[in-house]
Coordinates of C-alpha atoms in Angstrom, one line a residue:
X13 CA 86.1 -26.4 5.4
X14 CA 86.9 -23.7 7.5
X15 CA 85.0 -19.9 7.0
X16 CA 87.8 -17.5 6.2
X17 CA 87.0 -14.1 7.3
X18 CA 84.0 -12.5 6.2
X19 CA 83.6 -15.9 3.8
X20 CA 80.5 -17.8 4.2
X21 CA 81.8 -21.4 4.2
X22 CA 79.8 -24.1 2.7
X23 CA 78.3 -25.4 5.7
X24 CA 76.8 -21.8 6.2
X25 CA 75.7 -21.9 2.4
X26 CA 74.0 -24.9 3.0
X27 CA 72.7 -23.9 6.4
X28 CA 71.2 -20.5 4.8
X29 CA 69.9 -23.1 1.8
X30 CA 68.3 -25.2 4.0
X31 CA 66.2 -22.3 5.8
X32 CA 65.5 -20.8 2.7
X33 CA 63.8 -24.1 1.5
X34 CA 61.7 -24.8 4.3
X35 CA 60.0 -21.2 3.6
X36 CA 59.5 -21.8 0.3
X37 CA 58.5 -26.2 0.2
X38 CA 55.4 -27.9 1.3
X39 CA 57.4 -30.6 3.5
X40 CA 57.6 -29.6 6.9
X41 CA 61.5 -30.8 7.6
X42 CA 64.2 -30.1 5.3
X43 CA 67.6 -30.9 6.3
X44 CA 71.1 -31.5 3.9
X45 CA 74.7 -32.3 4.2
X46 CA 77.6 -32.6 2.1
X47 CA 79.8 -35.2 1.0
X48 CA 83.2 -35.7 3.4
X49 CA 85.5 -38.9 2.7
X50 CA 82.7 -40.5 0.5
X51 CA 79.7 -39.7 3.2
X52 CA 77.0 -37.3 3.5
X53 CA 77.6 -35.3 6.9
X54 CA 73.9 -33.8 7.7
X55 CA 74.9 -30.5 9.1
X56 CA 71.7 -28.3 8.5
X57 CA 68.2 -29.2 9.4
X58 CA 64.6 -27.3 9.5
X59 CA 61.8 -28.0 11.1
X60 CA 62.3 -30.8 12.5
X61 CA 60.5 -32.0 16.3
X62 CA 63.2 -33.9 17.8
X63 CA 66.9 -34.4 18.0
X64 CA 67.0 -37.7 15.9
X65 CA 69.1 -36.5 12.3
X66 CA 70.9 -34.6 14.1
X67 CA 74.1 -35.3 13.3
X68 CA 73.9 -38.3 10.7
X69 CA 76.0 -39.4 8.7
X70 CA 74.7 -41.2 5.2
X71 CA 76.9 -43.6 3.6
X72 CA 77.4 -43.8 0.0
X73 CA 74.6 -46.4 -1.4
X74 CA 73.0 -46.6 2.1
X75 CA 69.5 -45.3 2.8
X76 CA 67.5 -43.3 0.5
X77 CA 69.9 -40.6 0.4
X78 CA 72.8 -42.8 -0.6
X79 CA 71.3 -44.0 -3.7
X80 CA 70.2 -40.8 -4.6
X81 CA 73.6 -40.0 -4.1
X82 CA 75.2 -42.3 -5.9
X83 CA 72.7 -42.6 -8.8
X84 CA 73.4 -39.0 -8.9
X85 CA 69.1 -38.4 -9.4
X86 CA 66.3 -37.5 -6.9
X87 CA 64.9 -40.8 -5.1
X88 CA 61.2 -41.0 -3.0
X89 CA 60.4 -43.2 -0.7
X90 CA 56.5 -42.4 -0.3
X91 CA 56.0 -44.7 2.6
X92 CA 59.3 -44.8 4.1
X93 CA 58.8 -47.3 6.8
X94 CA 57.9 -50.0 4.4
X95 CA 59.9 -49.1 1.0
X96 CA 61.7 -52.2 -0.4
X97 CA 63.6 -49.8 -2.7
X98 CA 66.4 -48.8 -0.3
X99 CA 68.4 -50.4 2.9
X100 CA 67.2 -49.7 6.1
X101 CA 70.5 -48.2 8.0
X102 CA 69.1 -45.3 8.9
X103 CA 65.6 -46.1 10.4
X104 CA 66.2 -45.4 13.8
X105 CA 67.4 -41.7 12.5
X106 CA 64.5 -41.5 10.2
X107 CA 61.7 -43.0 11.7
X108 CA 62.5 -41.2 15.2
X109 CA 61.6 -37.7 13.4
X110 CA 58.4 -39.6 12.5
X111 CA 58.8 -39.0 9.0
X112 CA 56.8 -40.9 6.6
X113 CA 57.3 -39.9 3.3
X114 CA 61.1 -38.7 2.3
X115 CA 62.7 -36.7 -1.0
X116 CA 66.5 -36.8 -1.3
X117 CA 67.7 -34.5 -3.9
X118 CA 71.1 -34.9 -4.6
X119 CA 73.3 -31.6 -5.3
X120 CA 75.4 -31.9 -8.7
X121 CA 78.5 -30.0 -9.2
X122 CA 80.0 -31.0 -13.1
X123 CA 78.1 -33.9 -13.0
X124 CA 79.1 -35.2 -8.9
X125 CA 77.3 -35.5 -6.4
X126 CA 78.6 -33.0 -3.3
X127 CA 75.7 -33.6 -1.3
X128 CA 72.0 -34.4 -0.4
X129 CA 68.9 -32.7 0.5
X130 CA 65.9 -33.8 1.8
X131 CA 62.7 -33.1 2.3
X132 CA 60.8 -35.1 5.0
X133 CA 57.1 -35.4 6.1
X134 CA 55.3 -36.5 8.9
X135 CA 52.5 -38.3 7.2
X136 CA 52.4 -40.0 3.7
X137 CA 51.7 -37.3 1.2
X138 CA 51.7 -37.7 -2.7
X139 CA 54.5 -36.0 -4.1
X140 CA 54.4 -34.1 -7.8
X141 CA 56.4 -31.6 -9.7
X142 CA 54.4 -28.7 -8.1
X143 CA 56.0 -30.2 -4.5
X144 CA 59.1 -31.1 -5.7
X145 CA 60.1 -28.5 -8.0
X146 CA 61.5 -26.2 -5.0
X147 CA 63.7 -29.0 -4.1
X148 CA 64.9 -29.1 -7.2
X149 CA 66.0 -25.4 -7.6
X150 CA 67.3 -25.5 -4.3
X151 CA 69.4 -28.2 -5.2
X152 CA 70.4 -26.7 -8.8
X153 CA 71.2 -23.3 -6.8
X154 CA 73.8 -24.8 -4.4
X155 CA 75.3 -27.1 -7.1
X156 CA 76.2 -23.3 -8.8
X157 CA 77.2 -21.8 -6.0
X158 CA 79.4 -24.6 -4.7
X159 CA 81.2 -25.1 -8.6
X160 CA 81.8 -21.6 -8.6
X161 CA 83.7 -21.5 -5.1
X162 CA 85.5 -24.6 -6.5
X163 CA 86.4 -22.6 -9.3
X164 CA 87.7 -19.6 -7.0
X165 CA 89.6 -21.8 -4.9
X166 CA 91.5 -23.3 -8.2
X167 CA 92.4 -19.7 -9.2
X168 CA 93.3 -18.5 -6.3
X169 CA 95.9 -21.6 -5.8
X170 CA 96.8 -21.7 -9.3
X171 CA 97.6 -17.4 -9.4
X172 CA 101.3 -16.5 -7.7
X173 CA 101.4 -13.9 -5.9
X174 CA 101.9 -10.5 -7.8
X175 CA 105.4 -10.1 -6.3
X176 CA 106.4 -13.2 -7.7
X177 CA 106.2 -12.0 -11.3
X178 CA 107.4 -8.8 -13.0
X179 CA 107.0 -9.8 -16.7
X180 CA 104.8 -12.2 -18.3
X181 CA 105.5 -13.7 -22.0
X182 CA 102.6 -13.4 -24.1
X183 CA 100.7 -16.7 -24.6
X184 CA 101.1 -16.6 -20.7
X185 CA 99.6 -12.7 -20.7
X186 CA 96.5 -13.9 -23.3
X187 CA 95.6 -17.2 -21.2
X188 CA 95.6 -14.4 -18.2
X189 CA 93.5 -12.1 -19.8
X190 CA 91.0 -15.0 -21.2
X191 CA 90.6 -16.3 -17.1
X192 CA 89.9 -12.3 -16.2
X193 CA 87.1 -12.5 -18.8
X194 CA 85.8 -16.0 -17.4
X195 CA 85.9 -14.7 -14.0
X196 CA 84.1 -11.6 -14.8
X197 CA 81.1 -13.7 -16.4
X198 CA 81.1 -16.1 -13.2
X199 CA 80.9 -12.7 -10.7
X200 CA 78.3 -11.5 -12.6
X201 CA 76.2 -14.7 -11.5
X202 CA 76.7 -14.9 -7.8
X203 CA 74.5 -13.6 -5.2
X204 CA 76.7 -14.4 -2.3
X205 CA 78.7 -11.4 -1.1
X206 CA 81.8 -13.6 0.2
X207 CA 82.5 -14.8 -3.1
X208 CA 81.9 -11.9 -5.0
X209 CA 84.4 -10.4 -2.6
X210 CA 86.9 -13.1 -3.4
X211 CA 86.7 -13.1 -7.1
X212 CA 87.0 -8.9 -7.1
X213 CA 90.0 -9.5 -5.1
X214 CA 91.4 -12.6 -7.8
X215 CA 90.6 -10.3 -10.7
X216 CA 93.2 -7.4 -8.7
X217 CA 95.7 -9.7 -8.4
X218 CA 95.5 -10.9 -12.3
X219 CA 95.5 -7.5 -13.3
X220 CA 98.7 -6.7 -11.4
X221 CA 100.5 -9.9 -12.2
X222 CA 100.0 -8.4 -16.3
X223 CA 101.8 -4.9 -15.4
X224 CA 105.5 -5.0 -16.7
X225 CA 106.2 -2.9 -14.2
X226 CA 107.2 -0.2 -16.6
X227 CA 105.6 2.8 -14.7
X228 CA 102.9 3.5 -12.8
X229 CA 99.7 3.0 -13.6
X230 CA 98.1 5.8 -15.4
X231 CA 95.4 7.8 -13.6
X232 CA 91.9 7.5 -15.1
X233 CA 89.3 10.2 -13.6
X234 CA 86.4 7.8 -13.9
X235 CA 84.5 5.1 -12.5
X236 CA 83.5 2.2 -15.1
X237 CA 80.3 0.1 -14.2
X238 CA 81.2 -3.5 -13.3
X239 CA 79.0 -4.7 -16.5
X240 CA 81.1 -1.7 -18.5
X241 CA 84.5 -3.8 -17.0
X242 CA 82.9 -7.2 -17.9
X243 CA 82.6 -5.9 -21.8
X244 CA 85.7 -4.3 -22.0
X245 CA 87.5 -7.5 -20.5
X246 CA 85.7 -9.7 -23.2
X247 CA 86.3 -6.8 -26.0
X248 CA 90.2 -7.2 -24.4
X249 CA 89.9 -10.5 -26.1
X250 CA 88.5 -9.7 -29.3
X251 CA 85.1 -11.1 -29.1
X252 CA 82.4 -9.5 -31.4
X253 CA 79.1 -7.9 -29.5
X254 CA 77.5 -11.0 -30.6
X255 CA 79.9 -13.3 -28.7
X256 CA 80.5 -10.4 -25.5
X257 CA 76.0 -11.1 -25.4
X258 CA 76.2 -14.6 -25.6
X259 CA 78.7 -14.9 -22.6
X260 CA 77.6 -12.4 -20.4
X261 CA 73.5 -13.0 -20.7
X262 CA 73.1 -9.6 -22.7
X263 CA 71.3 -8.2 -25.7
X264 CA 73.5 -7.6 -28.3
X265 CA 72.2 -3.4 -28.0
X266 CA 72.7 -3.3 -24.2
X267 CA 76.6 -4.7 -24.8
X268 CA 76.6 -1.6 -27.1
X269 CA 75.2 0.9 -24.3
X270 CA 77.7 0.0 -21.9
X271 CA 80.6 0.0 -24.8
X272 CA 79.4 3.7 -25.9
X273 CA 79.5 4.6 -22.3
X274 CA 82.9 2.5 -21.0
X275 CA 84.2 4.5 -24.1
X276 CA 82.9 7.8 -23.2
X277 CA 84.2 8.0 -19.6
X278 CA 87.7 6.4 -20.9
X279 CA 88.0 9.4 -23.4
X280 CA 88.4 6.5 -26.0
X281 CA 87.3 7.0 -29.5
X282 CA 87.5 2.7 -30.7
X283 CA 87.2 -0.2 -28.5
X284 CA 90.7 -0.8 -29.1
X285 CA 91.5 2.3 -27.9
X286 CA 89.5 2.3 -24.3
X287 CA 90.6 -1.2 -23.7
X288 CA 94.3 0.1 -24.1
X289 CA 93.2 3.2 -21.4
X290 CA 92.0 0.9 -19.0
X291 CA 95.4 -1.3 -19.2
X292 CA 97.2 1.5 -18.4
X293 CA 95.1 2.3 -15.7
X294 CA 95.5 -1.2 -14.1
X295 CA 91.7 -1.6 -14.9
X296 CA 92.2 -4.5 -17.2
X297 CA 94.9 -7.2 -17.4

C-alpha cells in the first residue's frame, strides 16, 4: 500500500522491523515480507552477502516460510539443504545466500497470518528460546502495529465526513463516544508517530461529528494531558476507576490522579460535571 504523507507505510514498518531485528538477533540475515494476493512479497532484508532473496516471492504452503505461513506457527529448518520437512521451491533463493540453518516466524494479526520473517544463518547453528525469542517479539510487535493500522483504516472509512452530519440520534451518539474511548486506549499503545498522527486526527473528526451544531464550542483555558483525555473519555462512558484501569493499563490510584487533576483544570467539581465541560469545549464527543 501506498505511504500517505508523513505515514509510514507497512513496507517501511517492516523495513524499520527488519533492521531493528538484525541489531538485536544472533542470525546474521534477517529479511520479511508481507502477504499480497495469497504470497509472501520479501521486501526487507538485513545482512545479507548477495543479491539472491532479493525480491522473492513465497507461495502459500511452499518452502519453509509457507508452512509457517499457513500453519500460522514458527517453523526451523536446522539444516536447510537437506530438511525433508518442507518443498524445495525456493533453494536456488535460499541456498544462493548460503544459508544453512533458517527460522520463519510468521506475523499474526487476529489470528492471520500477514507475513513472514526470517532469520537465516550461514552455518548450522542450534537454535533455542534464548535465539529465538527476539524473533518472536519482533514478530508479536508488527502483528500490533499492523491490527492497529487495520483498525484506523476501518474507522477512518467507516466515519463521514463532519460536514455530512449535523445531528446525531442517541444510540448513534453512545456507539460514537464508546469508539472515541477505544481509540484512545489503542493511541495510548502505539510508538509510531504516523499513526498516532492519524488516530489524533480520527478522534477530531468523531468529536465534531457529535456537536449539534448549537453554538460554538465553549472556550476552556486549559490544556488536559492526553492520559487526563483518555480517562475522561472512558468516564464519558460511565465506566468505574476499576474498569477506566483495567482498559487503559493503569493503577486504579493513578486513574484517580489524572481525574483530580482533569477536574481541576476543567473547574469541574464531579466527573460528571468535567466530562460535560470538555463536550462543550469540543474536547470529548
Amino acid at each position: 500500500m501506498a505511504a500517505q504523507t508523513g505515514v509510514e507505510s507497512d513496507e517501511q514498518l517492516l523495513a524499520r522491523a527488519v533492521g531493528d531485528l538484525s541489531r538485536r538477533t544472533r542470525f546474521p540475515v534477517v529479511f520479511a515480507g508481507l502477504e499480497h494476493a495469497g504470497a509472501v512479497h520479501v521486501t526487507a532484508i538485513a545482512g545479507a552477502r548477495t543479491h539472491s532473496i532479493e525480491g522473492l516471492v513465497v507461495q502459500a504452503s511452499k518452502g519453509l516460510g509457507g508452512a509457517s505461513f499457513v500453519e500460522g506457527r514458527p517453523r526451523l529448518a536446522l539444516d536447510y539443504r537437506t530438511s525433508r520437512s518442507i518443498t524445495h521451491d525456493y533453494d536456488r533463493a535460499i541456498l544462493g545466500e548460503g544459508i544453512s540453518t533458517l527460522l520463519a516466524v510468521p506475523v499474526m494479526v487476529a489470528g492471520r497470518a500477514r507475513g513472514v520473517i526470517y532469520c537465516g544463518s550461514w552455518h548450522r547453528s542450534p537454535v533455542g528460546d534464548v535465539v529465538s525469542r527476539p524473533a518472536f517479539t519482533a514478530a508479536e510487535s508488527l502483528g500490533t502495529e499492523l491490527r492497529v493500522r487495520d483498525e484506523v483504516r476501518r474507522r477512518l472509512a467507516l466515519a463521514p465526513p463532519p460536514a455530512a452530519v449535523t445531528t446525531l440520534p442517541t444510540a448513534a451518539r453512545e456507539e460514537l463516544r464508546e469508539s472515541y474511548a477505544e481509540l484512545r486506549s489503542i493511541a495510548a499503545a502505539v510508538n509510531d508517530a504516523g499513526i498516532r498522527d492519524r488516530l489524533a486526527q480520527l478522534e477530531r473528526r468523531l468529536a465534531a461529528l457529535s456537536s449539534d451544531g448549537s453554538g460554538p464550542a465553549e472556550k476552556v483555558d486549559t490544556n488536559l494531558s492526553p492520559r487526563e483525555i483518555d480517562v475522561l473519555a472512558c468516564c464519558a462512558l460511565g465506566s468505574t476507576n476499576g474498569e477506566i484501569a483495567a482498559a487503559l493499563g493503569l493503577k486504579e490510584g493513578t486513574v484517580k490522579s489524572y481525574l483530580a487533576s482533569a477536574m481541576a483544570k476543567l473547574d469541574a467539581s464531579t466527573r460528571h460535571a468535567a466530562v460535560m465541560r470538555a463536550r462543550r469545549a469540543g474536547i470529548l464527543p
